[in-house]
PDB file of C-alpha atoms in Angstrom:
ATOM      1  CA  MET Y   1      -0.196  -0.088   0.098  1.00 49.00           C
ATOM      2  CA  ALA Y   2       2.762   1.851   0.188  1.00 53.00           C
ATOM      3  CA  ASN Y   3       2.773   3.128  -3.500  1.00 78.00           C
ATOM      4  CA  ILE Y   4      -0.560   4.629  -2.701  1.00 83.00           C
ATOM      5  CA  MET Y   5       1.076   6.693  -0.178  1.00 86.00           C
ATOM      6  CA  ASP Y   6       4.110   7.772  -2.348  1.00 88.00           C
ATOM      7  CA  SER Y   7       1.634   8.452  -5.292  1.00 88.00           C
ATOM      8  CA  ILE Y   8      -0.421  11.104  -2.722  1.00 90.00           C
ATOM      9  CA  SER Y   9       2.616  12.622  -1.409  1.00 91.00           C
ATOM     10  CA  ASN Y  10       3.679  13.230  -5.617  1.00 91.00           C
ATOM     11  CA  ILE Y  11       0.293  14.890  -5.833  1.00 92.00           C
ATOM     12  CA  LEU Y  12       0.586  17.017  -3.105  1.00 93.00           C
ATOM     13  CA  GLY Y  13       4.315  17.974  -3.348  1.00 92.00           C
ATOM     14  CA  ILE Y  14       5.490  16.933   0.067  1.00 93.00           C
ATOM     15  CA  ASP Y  15       7.590  14.315  -1.516  1.00 91.00           C
ATOM     16  CA  LYS Y  16       9.653  16.818  -3.577  1.00 92.00           C
ATOM     17  CA  VAL Y  17       9.977  20.314  -1.434  1.00 92.00           C
ATOM     18  CA  ASN Y  18      11.884  20.513   1.837  1.00 91.00           C
ATOM     19  CA  MET Y  19       8.935  21.185   4.189  1.00 92.00           C
ATOM     20  CA  ASP Y  20      11.550  21.819   7.353  1.00 91.00           C
ATOM     21  CA  GLY Y  21      10.297  25.384   9.028  1.00 91.00           C
ATOM     22  CA  LYS Y  22       7.027  25.014   7.144  1.00 92.00           C
ATOM     23  CA  LEU Y  23       3.278  24.850   8.028  1.00 94.00           C
ATOM     24  CA  ILE Y  24       0.494  22.413   6.009  1.00 95.00           C
ATOM     25  CA  CYS Y  25      -3.276  23.033   6.836  1.00 94.00           C
ATOM     26  CA  ILE Y  26      -5.947  20.974   5.845  1.00 95.00           C
ATOM     27  CA  GLU Y  27      -9.604  21.771   5.901  1.00 93.00           C
ATOM     28  CA  GLU Y  28     -11.706  19.310   6.299  1.00 91.00           C
ATOM     29  CA  GLN Y  29     -15.566  20.619   5.147  1.00 90.00           C
ATOM     30  CA  HIS Y  30     -18.358  18.502   6.869  1.00 84.00           C
ATOM     31  CA  ASP Y  31     -19.246  15.170   5.488  1.00 85.00           C
ATOM     32  CA  SER Y  32     -15.762  14.746   4.275  1.00 86.00           C
ATOM     33  CA  ASN Y  33     -12.925  12.634   5.926  1.00 85.00           C
ATOM     34  CA  ALA Y  34      -9.350  14.191   5.363  1.00 88.00           C
ATOM     35  CA  SER Y  35      -7.357  11.151   7.508  1.00 86.00           C
ATOM     36  CA  PHE Y  36      -5.892   9.835   4.282  1.00 88.00           C
ATOM     37  CA  LEU Y  37      -4.314  13.090   3.662  1.00 92.00           C
ATOM     38  CA  LEU Y  38      -2.676  13.453   7.373  1.00 90.00           C
ATOM     39  CA  SER Y  39      -2.140   9.644   6.774  1.00 89.00           C
ATOM     40  CA  CYS Y  40       0.119  10.415   4.152  1.00 91.00           C
ATOM     41  CA  VAL Y  41       1.939  13.417   5.842  1.00 93.00           C
ATOM     42  CA  ILE Y  42       2.319  10.522   8.746  1.00 92.00           C
ATOM     43  CA  PHE Y  43       3.648   8.471   5.875  1.00 91.00           C
ATOM     44  CA  ASN Y  44       6.319  10.970   4.194  1.00 91.00           C
ATOM     45  CA  ALA Y  45       7.687  11.677   7.501  1.00 92.00           C
ATOM     46  CA  LEU Y  46       8.459   8.569   8.549  1.00 91.00           C
ATOM     47  CA  LYS Y  47      10.172   8.029   5.129  1.00 90.00           C
ATOM     48  CA  LYS Y  48      12.099  10.231   5.891  1.00 91.00           C
ATOM     49  CA  ASN Y  49      13.284   9.225   9.341  1.00 91.00           C
ATOM     50  CA  TYR Y  50      11.416  12.075  11.057  1.00 93.00           C
ATOM     51  CA  ARG Y  51       9.943  11.889  14.822  1.00 92.00           C
ATOM     52  CA  ILE Y  52       5.710  11.917  15.171  1.00 92.00           C
ATOM     53  CA  CYS Y  53       4.564  13.841  17.152  1.00 92.00           C
ATOM     54  CA  PHE Y  54       0.274  13.990  17.299  1.00 90.00           C
ATOM     55  CA  ILE Y  55      -2.337  16.512  19.294  1.00 90.00           C
ATOM     56  CA  LEU Y  56      -5.254  14.563  19.041  1.00 89.00           C
ATOM     57  CA  PHE Y  57      -8.474  16.513  19.843  1.00 86.00           C
ATOM     58  CA  HIS Y  58     -10.530  14.619  17.490  1.00 82.00           C
ATOM     59  CA  ASN Y  59      -9.471  11.405  16.363  1.00 82.00           C
ATOM     60  CA  THR Y  60      -7.774   8.708  18.526  1.00 83.00           C
ATOM     61  CA  MET Y  61      -4.271   6.918  18.249  1.00 87.00           C
ATOM     62  CA  ASN Y  62      -6.036   3.603  17.590  1.00 87.00           C
ATOM     63  CA  HIS Y  63      -7.481   5.615  14.694  1.00 86.00           C
ATOM     64  CA  TYR Y  64      -4.405   6.516  12.906  1.00 86.00           C
ATOM     65  CA  HIS Y  65      -2.964   3.476  13.832  1.00 87.00           C
ATOM     66  CA  ASN Y  66      -5.896   1.594  11.851  1.00 87.00           C
ATOM     67  CA  MET Y  67      -5.041   3.549   8.963  1.00 83.00           C
ATOM     68  CA  GLY Y  68      -1.520   3.284   9.168  1.00 83.00           C
ATOM     69  CA  VAL Y  69      -1.802  -0.542   8.838  1.00 85.00           C
ATOM     70  CA  LYS Y  70      -3.581  -0.167   5.703  1.00 82.00           C
ATOM     71  CA  PHE Y  71      -1.095   1.843   4.286  1.00 80.00           C
ATOM     72  CA  GLY Y  72       1.816   0.103   5.738  1.00 80.00           C
ATOM     73  CA  TYR Y  73       2.614   1.698   9.191  1.00 86.00           C
ATOM     74  CA  ASN Y  74       2.754   0.718  12.621  1.00 89.00           C
ATOM     75  CA  LEU Y  75       1.922   3.283  14.945  1.00 90.00           C
ATOM     76  CA  MET Y  76       1.606   1.553  18.083  1.00 91.00           C
ATOM     77  CA  LEU Y  77       5.385  -0.549  17.210  1.00 90.00           C
ATOM     78  CA  LEU Y  78       6.837   2.978  16.404  1.00 91.00           C
ATOM     79  CA  LYS Y  79       5.328   4.566  19.746  1.00 89.00           C
ATOM     80  CA  GLU Y  80       6.737   1.906  21.646  1.00 90.00           C
ATOM     81  CA  LYS Y  81      10.376   2.549  20.038  1.00 90.00           C
ATOM     82  CA  HIS Y  82       9.610   5.966  20.815  1.00 88.00           C
ATOM     83  CA  LYS Y  83       9.340   7.321  17.209  1.00 90.00           C
ATOM     84  CA  VAL Y  84       5.782   8.668  17.966  1.00 91.00           C
ATOM     85  CA  THR Y  85       4.829  10.867  20.553  1.00 89.00           C
ATOM     86  CA  VAL Y  86       1.079  11.314  21.534  1.00 90.00           C
ATOM     87  CA  ILE Y  87      -0.501  14.092  23.553  1.00 87.00           C
ATOM     88  CA  GLU Y  88      -4.410  13.658  24.035  1.00 84.00           C
ATOM     89  CA  PRO Y  89      -5.804  16.912  25.207  1.00 79.00           C
ATOM     90  CA  MET Y  90      -9.041  15.552  26.262  1.00 74.00           C
ATOM     91  CA  LYS Y  91      -7.277  13.067  28.000  1.00 72.00           C
ATOM     92  CA  PHE Y  92      -5.598  15.786  29.513  1.00 65.00           C
ATOM     93  CA  ILE Y  93      -8.523  17.723  30.843  1.00 64.00           C
ATOM     94  CA  VAL Y  94     -10.209  14.519  32.214  1.00 63.00           C
ATOM     95  CA  SER Y  95      -7.004  13.618  34.102  1.00 63.00           C
ATOM     96  CA  ASN Y  96      -6.779  17.399  35.919  1.00 59.00           C
ATOM     97  CA  MET Y  97     -10.737  18.035  36.382  1.00 56.00           C
ATOM     98  CA  GLY Y  98     -10.028  19.101  40.601  1.00 54.00           C
ATOM     99  CA  TYR Y  99      -8.099  22.121  38.719  1.00 50.00           C
ATOM    100  CA  THR Y 100     -10.312  22.698  35.503  1.00 49.00           C
ATOM    101  CA  CYS Y 101     -13.025  24.332  37.797  1.00 49.00           C
ATOM    102  CA  GLU Y 102     -10.270  27.125  39.317  1.00 47.00           C
ATOM    103  CA  GLN Y 103      -9.005  28.169  36.018  1.00 54.00           C
ATOM    104  CA  THR Y 104     -10.002  30.068  32.708  1.00 57.00           C
ATOM    105  CA  ALA Y 105     -10.627  27.718  29.542  1.00 59.00           C
ATOM    106  CA  ASN Y 106      -7.677  29.983  28.179  1.00 62.00           C
ATOM    107  CA  ASN Y 107      -5.386  28.793  31.489  1.00 70.00           C
ATOM    108  CA  ILE Y 108      -6.158  25.119  30.383  1.00 73.00           C
ATOM    109  CA  ILE Y 109      -5.175  25.380  26.869  1.00 76.00           C
ATOM    110  CA  HIS Y 110      -2.324  27.336  27.811  1.00 78.00           C
ATOM    111  CA  ASP Y 111      -1.329  24.121  30.111  1.00 80.00           C
ATOM    112  CA  ILE Y 112      -1.923  21.822  26.886  1.00 80.00           C
ATOM    113  CA  PHE Y 113       0.364  24.093  24.918  1.00 83.00           C
ATOM    114  CA  LEU Y 114       2.871  24.038  27.103  1.00 85.00           C
ATOM    115  CA  THR Y 115       3.080  19.848  27.537  1.00 84.00           C
ATOM    116  CA  ILE Y 116       3.424  20.385  23.758  1.00 86.00           C
ATOM    117  CA  LYS Y 117       6.605  22.352  24.189  1.00 88.00           C
ATOM    118  CA  ASN Y 118       7.584  20.335  26.735  1.00 88.00           C
ATOM    119  CA  GLU Y 119       7.941  17.018  24.315  1.00 86.00           C
ATOM    120  CA  TYR Y 120       8.866  19.253  21.768  1.00 87.00           C
ATOM    121  CA  ASP Y 121      12.051  19.836  23.401  1.00 87.00           C
ATOM    122  CA  LYS Y 122      12.702  16.176  24.419  1.00 86.00           C
ATOM    123  CA  ILE Y 123      12.259  15.274  20.774  1.00 85.00           C
ATOM    124  CA  VAL Y 124      14.532  18.193  19.649  1.00 84.00           C
ATOM    125  CA  GLN Y 125      17.817  17.810  22.101  1.00 84.00           C
ATOM    126  CA  ASN Y 126      18.271  14.750  20.671  1.00 82.00           C
ATOM    127  CA  ASN Y 127      18.811  16.696  17.213  1.00 83.00           C
ATOM    128  CA  GLU Y 128      16.239  14.149  15.170  1.00 86.00           C
ATOM    129  CA  PRO Y 129      13.248  16.016  13.138  1.00 91.00           C
ATOM    130  CA  VAL Y 130       9.896  16.088  14.175  1.00 92.00           C
ATOM    131  CA  THR Y 131       6.517  16.674  12.529  1.00 93.00           C
ATOM    132  CA  ILE Y 132       4.026  18.117  14.937  1.00 93.00           C
ATOM    133  CA  ILE Y 133       0.523  16.688  13.475  1.00 93.00           C
ATOM    134  CA  ILE Y 134      -2.580  18.607  15.492  1.00 92.00           C
ATOM    135  CA  ASP Y 135      -5.942  17.037  14.742  1.00 89.00           C
ATOM    136  CA  ASP Y 136      -8.744  18.912  14.782  1.00 84.00           C
ATOM    137  CA  PHE Y 137      -7.266  22.242  16.058  1.00 85.00           C
ATOM    138  CA  SER Y 138     -10.838  23.985  15.524  1.00 82.00           C
ATOM    139  CA  HIS Y 139     -12.178  22.004  19.010  1.00 80.00           C
ATOM    140  CA  ILE Y 140      -9.771  24.234  21.079  1.00 78.00           C
ATOM    141  CA  TYR Y 141     -13.274  26.021  20.546  1.00 78.00           C
ATOM    142  CA  ASN Y 142     -14.926  24.210  22.611  1.00 73.00           C
ATOM    143  CA  PHE Y 143     -12.808  25.156  25.298  1.00 72.00           C
ATOM    144  CA  GLY Y 144     -13.708  28.805  25.219  1.00 73.00           C
ATOM    145  CA  CYS Y 145     -10.910  29.957  22.809  1.00 76.00           C
ATOM    146  CA  ASN Y 146     -11.662  32.973  20.688  1.00 79.00           C
ATOM    147  CA  LEU Y 147      -9.983  33.675  17.549  1.00 82.00           C
ATOM    148  CA  ARG Y 148      -7.281  36.233  18.629  1.00 83.00           C
ATOM    149  CA  GLU Y 149      -5.998  33.074  21.110  1.00 81.00           C
ATOM    150  CA  SER Y 150      -6.464  30.414  19.049  1.00 83.00           C
ATOM    151  CA  THR Y 151      -4.446  32.242  16.112  1.00 85.00           C
ATOM    152  CA  TYR Y 152      -1.950  33.029  18.880  1.00 84.00           C
ATOM    153  CA  TYR Y 153      -1.374  29.507  19.512  1.00 85.00           C
ATOM    154  CA  VAL Y 154      -0.761  28.890  15.630  1.00 88.00           C
ATOM    155  CA  ARG Y 155       1.862  31.212  15.767  1.00 88.00           C
ATOM    156  CA  TYR Y 156       3.684  29.875  18.753  1.00 86.00           C
ATOM    157  CA  LEU Y 157       4.009  26.515  17.054  1.00 89.00           C
ATOM    158  CA  ARG Y 158       5.127  27.987  13.671  1.00 89.00           C
ATOM    159  CA  SER Y 159       7.715  29.788  15.611  1.00 88.00           C
ATOM    160  CA  LEU Y 160       8.934  26.612  17.441  1.00 86.00           C
ATOM    161  CA  VAL Y 161       9.397  24.714  13.820  1.00 87.00           C
ATOM    162  CA  GLU Y 162      10.890  27.973  12.212  1.00 86.00           C
ATOM    163  CA  TYR Y 163      13.419  27.776  15.031  1.00 85.00           C
ATOM    164  CA  TYR Y 164      14.333  24.520  15.331  1.00 82.00           C
ATOM    165  CA  ASN Y 165      15.386  23.744  11.231  1.00 79.00           C
ATOM    166  CA  LYS Y 166      14.574  20.024  11.497  1.00 87.00           C
ATOM    167  CA  SER Y 167      10.818  20.067  12.076  1.00 91.00           C
ATOM    168  CA  GLN Y 168       7.146  20.984  10.339  1.00 93.00           C
ATOM    169  CA  LEU Y 169       3.940  21.393  11.710  1.00 94.00           C
ATOM    170  CA  CYS Y 170       0.644  19.927   9.992  1.00 95.00           C
ATOM    171  CA  ILE Y 171      -2.808  21.371  10.800  1.00 94.00           C
ATOM    172  CA  ILE Y 172      -6.361  19.960  10.007  1.00 93.00           C
ATOM    173  CA  THR Y 173      -9.319  21.931  11.255  1.00 90.00           C
ATOM    174  CA  HIS Y 174     -12.955  21.332  10.446  1.00 86.00           C
ATOM    175  CA  THR Y 175     -15.647  23.983   8.792  1.00 86.00           C
ATOM    176  CA  TYR Y 176     -19.083  23.672   7.993  1.00 81.00           C
ATOM    177  CA  LYS Y 177     -19.689  25.117   4.477  1.00 76.00           C
ATOM    178  CA  ASP Y 178     -23.769  25.977   5.884  1.00 69.00           C
ATOM    179  CA  GLU Y 179     -22.557  28.374   8.522  1.00 65.00           C
ATOM    180  CA  PRO Y 180     -21.974  32.042   7.820  1.00 60.00           C
ATOM    181  CA  LYS Y 181     -18.366  33.045   6.507  1.00 63.00           C
ATOM    182  CA  ASN Y 182     -18.103  35.203   9.448  1.00 64.00           C
ATOM    183  CA  SER Y 183     -17.957  32.154  11.724  1.00 77.00           C
ATOM    184  CA  VAL Y 184     -15.516  31.654  13.880  1.00 80.00           C
ATOM    185  CA  SER Y 185     -14.593  28.123  12.408  1.00 78.00           C
ATOM    186  CA  ASN Y 186     -14.528  29.710   8.814  1.00 82.00           C
ATOM    187  CA  ILE Y 187     -12.560  32.951   9.371  1.00 84.00           C
ATOM    188  CA  PHE Y 188      -9.803  30.965  11.244  1.00 85.00           C
ATOM    189  CA  ALA Y 189      -9.502  28.458   8.166  1.00 85.00           C
ATOM    190  CA  TYR Y 190      -9.072  31.470   6.322  1.00 86.00           C
ATOM    191  CA  GLY Y 191      -6.610  32.906   8.355  1.00 86.00           C
ATOM    192  CA  LEU Y 192      -4.885  29.517   8.619  1.00 87.00           C
ATOM    193  CA  LYS Y 193      -4.907  29.463   4.610  1.00 88.00           C
ATOM    194  CA  HIS Y 194      -2.872  32.808   4.296  1.00 87.00           C
ATOM    195  CA  MET Y 195      -0.466  31.765   6.936  1.00 90.00           C
ATOM    196  CA  ALA Y 196       0.205  28.089   5.494  1.00 92.00           C
ATOM    197  CA  ASP Y 197       2.707  27.077   2.971  1.00 93.00           C
ATOM    198  CA  LEU Y 198       0.554  24.810   1.543  1.00 95.00           C
ATOM    199  CA  PHE Y 199      -3.298  24.541   1.973  1.00 95.00           C
ATOM    200  CA  VAL Y 200      -4.990  21.670   1.327  1.00 96.00           C
ATOM    201  CA  LYS Y 201      -8.815  21.923   0.861  1.00 94.00           C
ATOM    202  CA  ILE Y 202     -11.060  18.574   1.514  1.00 93.00           C
ATOM    203  CA  GLU Y 203     -14.463  18.671   0.721  1.00 91.00           C
ATOM    204  CA  PRO Y 204     -17.974  16.673  -0.298  1.00 86.00           C
ATOM    205  CA  LEU Y 205     -19.415  17.129  -3.810  1.00 80.00           C
ATOM    206  CA  GLU Y 206     -21.844  19.594  -4.462  1.00 75.00           C
ATOM    207  CA  THR Y 207     -24.143  17.307  -5.892  1.00 70.00           C
ATOM    208  CA  GLY Y 208     -23.982  14.899  -2.886  1.00 64.00           C
ATOM    209  CA  TYR Y 209     -23.505  11.395  -2.246  1.00 63.00           C
ATOM    210  CA  SER Y 210     -22.155   9.286  -5.421  1.00 65.00           C
ATOM    211  CA  SER Y 211     -21.331   5.970  -5.152  1.00 67.00           C
ATOM    212  CA  ASP Y 212     -18.423   6.715  -7.710  1.00 77.00           C
ATOM    213  CA  VAL Y 213     -16.645   9.910  -6.103  1.00 81.00           C
ATOM    214  CA  SER Y 214     -16.175  10.810  -2.426  1.00 83.00           C
ATOM    215  CA  GLY Y 215     -15.261  14.493  -2.657  1.00 88.00           C
ATOM    216  CA  ASN Y 216     -13.360  17.364  -3.874  1.00 91.00           C
ATOM    217  CA  ILE Y 217      -8.970  18.338  -2.909  1.00 94.00           C
ATOM    218  CA  THR Y 218      -7.804  21.863  -3.546  1.00 94.00           C
ATOM    219  CA  ILE Y 219      -4.168  21.808  -3.164  1.00 95.00           C
ATOM    220  CA  ASN Y 220      -2.616  25.555  -3.097  1.00 93.00           C
ATOM    221  CA  TRP Y 221       1.023  26.414  -2.450  1.00 93.00           C
ATOM    222  CA  LYS Y 222       1.216  29.722  -1.222  1.00 89.00           C
ATOM    223  CA  MET Y 223       5.186  29.854  -1.764  1.00 89.00           C
ATOM    224  CA  ASP Y 224       6.194  31.567  -5.195  1.00 89.00           C
ATOM    225  CA  ASP Y 225       9.142  30.191  -5.800  1.00 90.00           C
ATOM    226  CA  ILE Y 226       8.260  26.831  -4.969  1.00 91.00           C
ATOM    227  CA  ARG Y 227       5.306  26.651  -7.740  1.00 90.00           C
ATOM    228  CA  THR Y 228       8.020  28.238 -10.129  1.00 90.00           C
ATOM    229  CA  LYS Y 229      10.670  25.599  -9.355  1.00 92.00           C
ATOM    230  CA  TYR Y 230       8.372  22.649 -10.322  1.00 91.00           C
ATOM    231  CA  ASN Y 231       5.704  24.493 -12.857  1.00 90.00           C
ATOM    232  CA  TRP Y 232       3.244  23.978 -10.498  1.00 91.00           C
ATOM    233  CA  SER Y 233      -0.425  25.946 -10.964  1.00 88.00           C
ATOM    234  CA  GLU Y 234      -1.511  28.318  -7.879  1.00 87.00           C
ATOM    235  CA  VAL Y 235      -4.562  25.722  -7.188  1.00 91.00           C
ATOM    236  CA  ALA Y 236      -4.815  22.448  -8.529  1.00 92.00           C
ATOM    237  CA  ARG Y 237      -8.062  20.980  -8.079  1.00 92.00           C
ATOM    238  CA  TYR Y 238      -8.946  16.800  -8.072  1.00 92.00           C
ATOM    239  CA  ILE Y 239     -11.200  14.349  -7.077  1.00 89.00           C
ATOM    240  CA  TYR Y 240     -10.988  11.458  -4.953  1.00 89.00           C
ATOM    241  CA  LYS Y 241     -12.698   7.749  -4.357  1.00 87.00           C
ATOM    242  CA  LEU Y 242     -12.212   6.245  -1.033  1.00 82.00           C
ATOM    243  CA  SER Y 243     -12.564   2.746  -0.369  1.00 77.00           C
ATOM    244  CA  ASP Y 244     -11.124   0.535   2.668  1.00 70.00           C
ATOM    245  CA  ARG Y 245      -8.210   0.401   1.451  1.00 69.00           C
ATOM    246  CA  GLN Y 246      -7.050   2.443  -1.124  1.00 78.00           C
ATOM    247  CA  VAL Y 247      -7.425   6.426  -2.299  1.00 83.00           C
ATOM    248  CA  GLN Y 248      -8.157   7.257  -5.820  1.00 84.00           C
ATOM    249  CA  ILE Y 249      -7.484  10.310  -7.155  1.00 87.00           C
ATOM    250  CA  TYR Y 250      -8.267  11.895 -10.722  1.00 83.00           C
ATOM    251  CA  ALA Y 251      -8.303  15.195 -12.764  1.00 81.00           C
ATOM    252  CA  PRO Y 252     -11.519  16.594 -12.692  1.00 75.00           C
ATOM    253  CA  GLY Y 253     -12.693  15.121 -16.409  1.00 65.00           C
ATOM    254  CA  ALA Y 254      -9.986  13.196 -16.729  1.00 59.00           C
ATOM    255  CA  SER Y 255     -10.242   8.829 -17.136  1.00 50.00           C
ATOM    256  CA  ALA Y 256      -6.486   8.246 -15.500  1.00 50.00           C
ATOM    257  CA  LEU Y 257      -6.039   7.337 -12.349  1.00 53.00           C
ATOM    258  CA  LEU Y 258      -3.245   9.697 -10.796  1.00 57.00           C
ATOM    259  CA  ALA Y 259      -3.145   8.008  -7.465  1.00 53.00           C
TER     260      ALA Y 259
END
């Protein structure tokens, strides 16, 4: 199954570009599933011998382990070998219920990000490259964070990966198409689009369910020098089909399979 992830990495372009110090943002629109894109980021990082630091607000470690087994890697085994670090904020909050009543939501989020930095520091002290993956950043609004605070935390994480030249950051955030454009989740995703070096949007079909196609992918490299080097258009659009152990990607209107 590794060749599937290789093909998707090639379509995204992350197999060619040095992603150190860079931010990948994935916007997952409601009724679509971006897990295979995160699996591709993970696969590409592991192939280049990067450590993985998961911050899982939404899906569990078991979810990504099961995805990984389908596509050729074993996250549980890598965790045992200390190649994968997992931070699950919801477990953090539950285990600290005794003080959360006395602190503001922002204090709680601050403590979570302090935990992230501490784990990150442990990795980089060994001079190991690392990929930080956050799924799903929009959940911090459930803890009472506002737009200004959430943007601050993204900048904070971005500064970490820029400071240490062997690390990269991937953030997935969820949006709802039916929400107004001025909703917090949509504004946040729009802001991330402009902060990211690579912005990928995954969304369901406009026409609804189809047995042949699962949805649309939009790929937007924000760096002119990279697009010029590889002769990539500013925006590339594809359609994809998910099945249990397959991801099929096509250019719109084309019959040739890309991945």
